[in-house]
């Protein structure tokens, strides 16, 4: 059995593990890079890293249609619950064994305000140990921080990192992050969706492969990687 990860564009991902479909940061409507619509996407669970519109995205609509359980921080959980959505609240540093694997919320250096201006708590990264035993670290929106070294000690199979710059780590800091995380594989995301975060990922990939042992996978929206 394998774990499979599909990039839907920007920060939206689908992780398939043990027959479960785990959707992450489903910003699809209005996302110029989206490879699937909110009406088509399937999910048993939805993970939301933080409250910004390009991450919480179409969570409410998709959860209503699919009945997916939404997993996020306590503040976003409260906001979604008040809108009738089923949630499971966790918080930074805390892990929980869900049917699809063990999920820990990690630090992220960023903001988390919700689209209507409500307080969205602290932003998170996600560290998922899948049912196939693969460790996937999704950094979320974050700047570089030294405690990524501690996350690296967990033994990461795949890191999913933002490289867009402006709102998050750019290519140079994402390269530094990889040196601390030391994953087997990396998928860059959160770039070139908009002009302000345009990056040449192929140039970055070349630099990563020159300076580290990490294998870079440049996915196009809609493409998958099997671990
Ligand atoms: Ni953000
Ligand atoms: Mn973002």
Short mmCIF file of C-alpha atoms and ligand atoms in Angstrom, two decimals:
data_model
loop_
_atom_site.label_atom_id
_atom_site.label_comp_id
_atom_site.label_asym_id
_atom_site.label_seq_id
_atom_site.Cartn_x
_atom_site.Cartn_y
_atom_site.Cartn_z
CA UNK A 1 0.00 0.00 0.00
CA UNK A 2 1.14 3.50 -0.82
CA UNK A 3 0.25 6.98 0.32
CA UNK A 4 -0.65 9.28 -2.54
CA UNK A 5 -0.55 13.06 -2.61
CA UNK A 6 -2.16 15.22 -5.28
CA UNK A 7 -1.62 18.97 -5.67
CA UNK A 8 -4.77 20.86 -6.68
CA UNK A 9 -2.93 24.18 -7.09
CA UNK A 10 -1.77 26.90 -4.64
CA UNK A 11 -1.87 25.19 -1.20
CA UNK A 12 -4.68 22.68 -1.87
CA UNK A 13 -3.70 19.02 -1.54
CA UNK A 14 -5.39 15.64 -1.41
CA UNK A 15 -3.75 12.86 0.58
CA UNK A 16 -5.01 9.34 0.04
CA UNK A 17 -4.10 6.83 2.73
CA UNK A 18 -5.71 3.53 3.63
CA UNK A 19 -8.73 4.35 1.45
CA UNK A 20 -9.38 7.70 3.17
CA UNK A 21 -9.34 10.98 1.25
CA UNK A 22 -7.85 13.81 3.27
CA UNK A 23 -8.23 17.23 1.67
CA UNK A 24 -5.93 20.06 2.82
CA UNK A 25 -6.54 23.84 2.50
CA UNK A 26 -9.24 23.54 -0.21
CA UNK A 27 -9.11 26.96 -1.83
CA UNK A 28 -10.56 26.12 -5.26
CA UNK A 29 -13.20 28.71 -6.17
CA UNK A 30 -11.37 31.85 -7.31
CA UNK A 31 -8.02 30.02 -7.33
CA UNK A 32 -6.54 30.65 -10.79
CA UNK A 33 -4.37 27.50 -10.46
CA UNK A 34 -7.11 25.11 -9.25
CA UNK A 35 -7.30 21.81 -11.13
CA UNK A 36 -10.65 20.73 -9.63
CA UNK A 37 -13.85 22.50 -8.60
CA UNK A 38 -15.35 22.58 -5.11
CA UNK A 39 -18.39 20.72 -6.53
CA UNK A 40 -16.24 17.81 -7.80
CA UNK A 41 -13.65 17.35 -5.08
CA UNK A 42 -14.07 14.39 -2.73
CA UNK A 43 -13.13 14.32 0.96
CA UNK A 44 -13.61 12.22 4.09
CA UNK A 45 -11.62 14.71 6.17
CA UNK A 46 -10.53 18.31 5.60
CA UNK A 47 -7.44 19.81 7.25
CA UNK A 48 -7.19 23.61 7.49
CA UNK A 49 -3.79 25.12 8.38
CA UNK A 50 -5.01 28.68 9.06
CA UNK A 51 -7.86 31.11 8.56
CA UNK A 52 -6.73 33.01 5.45
CA UNK A 53 -9.10 32.83 2.50
CA UNK A 54 -6.57 31.10 0.23
CA UNK A 55 -6.50 28.17 2.73
CA UNK A 56 -9.90 27.86 4.40
CA UNK A 57 -11.25 28.49 0.89
CA UNK A 58 -14.31 26.35 0.13
CA UNK A 59 -14.14 24.32 3.37
CA UNK A 60 -17.73 25.10 4.42
CA UNK A 61 -19.29 24.22 1.07
CA UNK A 62 -17.25 21.02 0.65
CA UNK A 63 -17.86 19.87 4.24
CA UNK A 64 -21.61 20.46 3.83
CA UNK A 65 -21.75 18.44 0.61
CA UNK A 66 -19.45 15.57 1.61
CA UNK A 67 -20.04 15.44 5.38
CA UNK A 68 -16.26 15.54 5.89
CA UNK A 69 -14.94 16.19 9.39
CA UNK A 70 -12.82 19.36 9.50
CA UNK A 71 -9.65 19.29 11.60
CA UNK A 72 -8.08 22.64 12.52
CA UNK A 73 -7.09 24.81 15.47
CA UNK A 74 -9.61 25.51 18.26
CA UNK A 75 -10.46 29.04 17.11
CA UNK A 76 -11.25 28.07 13.50
CA UNK A 77 -13.08 25.00 14.83
CA UNK A 78 -15.36 27.24 16.88
CA UNK A 79 -16.00 29.52 13.88
CA UNK A 80 -16.87 26.54 11.65
CA UNK A 81 -19.01 24.83 14.34
CA UNK A 82 -21.12 27.96 14.68
CA UNK A 83 -21.84 27.54 10.94
CA UNK A 84 -23.00 23.93 11.43
CA UNK A 85 -19.78 22.19 10.34
CA UNK A 86 -18.50 19.05 12.14
CA UNK A 87 -15.03 19.72 13.48
CA UNK A 88 -12.21 18.27 15.55
CA UNK A 89 -10.09 20.91 17.29
CA UNK A 90 -6.39 20.41 17.93
CA UNK A 91 -3.66 22.88 18.72
CA UNK A 92 0.01 23.52 18.18
CA UNK A 93 2.22 20.70 19.41
CA UNK A 94 -0.73 18.36 19.87
CA UNK A 95 -1.18 15.13 17.96
CA UNK A 96 -4.20 12.83 17.64
CA UNK A 97 -4.75 9.39 16.09
CA UNK A 98 -7.46 9.84 13.45
CA UNK A 99 -8.75 6.99 11.23
CA UNK A 100 -6.38 8.22 8.45
CA UNK A 101 -3.25 8.44 10.62
CA UNK A 102 -1.58 10.42 13.39
CA UNK A 103 -1.79 14.16 12.85
CA UNK A 104 0.25 16.70 14.78
CA UNK A 105 -0.13 20.46 14.47
CA UNK A 106 3.24 22.19 14.25
CA UNK A 107 4.39 25.80 14.54
CA UNK A 108 4.04 28.21 11.66
CA UNK A 109 5.16 31.84 11.66
CA UNK A 110 2.32 33.68 9.94
CA UNK A 111 -1.20 35.07 10.61
CA UNK A 112 -4.57 33.31 10.73
CA UNK A 113 -7.38 35.91 10.53
CA UNK A 114 -10.61 34.52 9.08
CA UNK A 115 -12.22 35.95 5.92
CA UNK A 116 -14.88 37.90 7.89
CA UNK A 117 -12.25 39.42 10.20
CA UNK A 118 -12.85 36.94 13.04
CA UNK A 119 -9.88 35.82 15.12
CA UNK A 120 -8.47 32.58 13.73
CA UNK A 121 -5.94 31.71 16.45
CA UNK A 122 -2.40 30.76 15.48
CA UNK A 123 -1.50 29.33 12.08
CA UNK A 124 -0.27 25.75 11.96
CA UNK A 125 1.81 23.36 9.95
CA UNK A 126 0.77 19.71 9.72
CA UNK A 127 2.80 16.61 10.40
CA UNK A 128 0.91 13.52 9.28
CA UNK A 129 2.01 9.93 9.75
CA UNK A 130 -0.10 8.07 7.21
CA UNK A 131 -1.54 4.57 7.61
CA UNK A 132 1.31 3.37 5.38
CA UNK A 133 3.82 4.81 7.88
CA UNK A 134 4.92 7.76 5.74
CA UNK A 135 5.65 11.08 7.43
CA UNK A 136 4.41 14.07 5.49
CA UNK A 137 5.24 17.57 6.75
CA UNK A 138 3.09 20.31 5.29
CA UNK A 139 4.61 23.57 6.52
CA UNK A 140 1.52 25.68 5.79
CA UNK A 141 2.14 29.37 5.24
CA UNK A 142 5.25 30.21 7.23
CA UNK A 143 8.50 32.06 7.33
CA UNK A 144 11.68 30.18 8.06
CA UNK A 145 12.20 29.22 11.73
CA UNK A 146 14.99 27.31 13.45
CA UNK A 147 12.72 24.76 15.14
CA UNK A 148 12.22 23.12 11.75
CA UNK A 149 15.32 21.24 12.87
CA UNK A 150 13.19 19.56 15.59
CA UNK A 151 10.54 18.65 13.03
CA UNK A 152 13.32 17.15 10.89
CA UNK A 153 14.27 14.86 13.80
CA UNK A 154 10.94 13.08 13.27
CA UNK A 155 12.30 11.61 10.01
CA UNK A 156 10.34 13.24 7.18
CA UNK A 157 9.56 11.30 4.01
CA UNK A 158 7.95 14.22 2.19
CA UNK A 159 8.03 17.95 2.93
CA UNK A 160 5.49 20.22 1.23
CA UNK A 161 6.88 23.75 1.42
CA UNK A 162 5.82 27.19 0.23
CA UNK A 163 8.40 28.85 -2.03
CA UNK A 164 6.42 31.84 -3.32
CA UNK A 165 8.07 34.57 -1.19
CA UNK A 166 6.18 37.78 -0.29
CA UNK A 167 3.70 36.03 2.10
CA UNK A 168 5.82 32.99 3.06
CA UNK A 169 9.32 31.57 2.67
CA UNK A 170 10.83 32.27 -0.70
CA UNK A 171 13.16 29.95 -2.60
CA UNK A 172 16.33 30.81 -0.59
CA UNK A 173 14.66 30.28 2.79
CA UNK A 174 12.89 27.13 1.58
CA UNK A 175 16.33 25.76 0.67
CA UNK A 176 17.54 26.56 4.21
CA UNK A 177 14.40 24.85 5.56
CA UNK A 178 15.25 21.69 3.62
CA UNK A 179 18.71 21.60 5.17
CA UNK A 180 17.05 21.50 8.61
CA UNK A 181 14.18 19.17 7.71
CA UNK A 182 16.26 16.71 5.66
CA UNK A 183 13.27 15.00 4.03
CA UNK A 184 13.59 12.34 1.33
CA UNK A 185 11.31 14.26 -1.02
CA UNK A 186 9.97 17.79 -1.40
CA UNK A 187 7.02 19.27 -3.28
CA UNK A 188 7.04 23.09 -3.57
CA UNK A 189 3.67 24.84 -3.41
CA UNK A 190 2.18 28.34 -2.84
CA UNK A 191 3.98 29.90 -5.82
CA UNK A 192 2.99 31.44 -9.18
CA UNK A 193 -0.73 31.42 -8.34
CA UNK A 194 -0.57 35.22 -8.47
CA UNK A 195 2.05 37.58 -9.94
CA UNK A 196 3.28 38.66 -6.51
CA UNK A 197 4.44 35.08 -5.71
CA UNK A 198 5.75 34.15 -9.17
CA UNK A 199 8.82 31.87 -8.98
CA UNK A 200 10.83 29.67 -11.33
CA UNK A 201 10.52 26.34 -9.52
CA UNK A 202 12.85 24.58 -11.98
CA UNK A 203 15.71 26.89 -10.99
CA UNK A 204 14.97 26.20 -7.33
CA UNK A 205 14.84 22.45 -7.95
CA UNK A 206 18.29 22.53 -9.55
CA UNK A 207 19.72 24.40 -6.58
CA UNK A 208 18.14 21.99 -4.09
CA UNK A 209 19.57 19.00 -5.93
CA UNK A 210 23.03 20.63 -6.02
CA UNK A 211 23.10 21.47 -2.31
CA UNK A 212 21.09 18.66 -0.64
CA UNK A 213 20.17 14.99 -1.06
CA UNK A 214 16.47 15.83 -1.32
CA UNK A 215 14.53 14.71 -4.41
CA UNK A 216 12.36 17.53 -5.78
CA UNK A 217 9.02 16.77 -7.42
CA UNK A 218 7.66 19.64 -9.49
CA UNK A 219 3.99 18.81 -9.85
CA UNK A 220 1.57 20.63 -12.09
CA UNK A 221 -1.84 21.24 -10.51
CA UNK A 222 -3.75 17.93 -10.77
CA UNK A 223 -0.60 15.78 -10.67
CA UNK A 224 0.17 13.24 -7.95
CA UNK A 225 3.14 11.73 -6.17
CA UNK A 226 3.02 8.23 -4.72
CA UNK A 227 5.14 7.47 -1.66
NI1 LIG B 1 -1.83 32.73 4.76
MN1 LIG B 2 -1.51 31.58 1.76
#
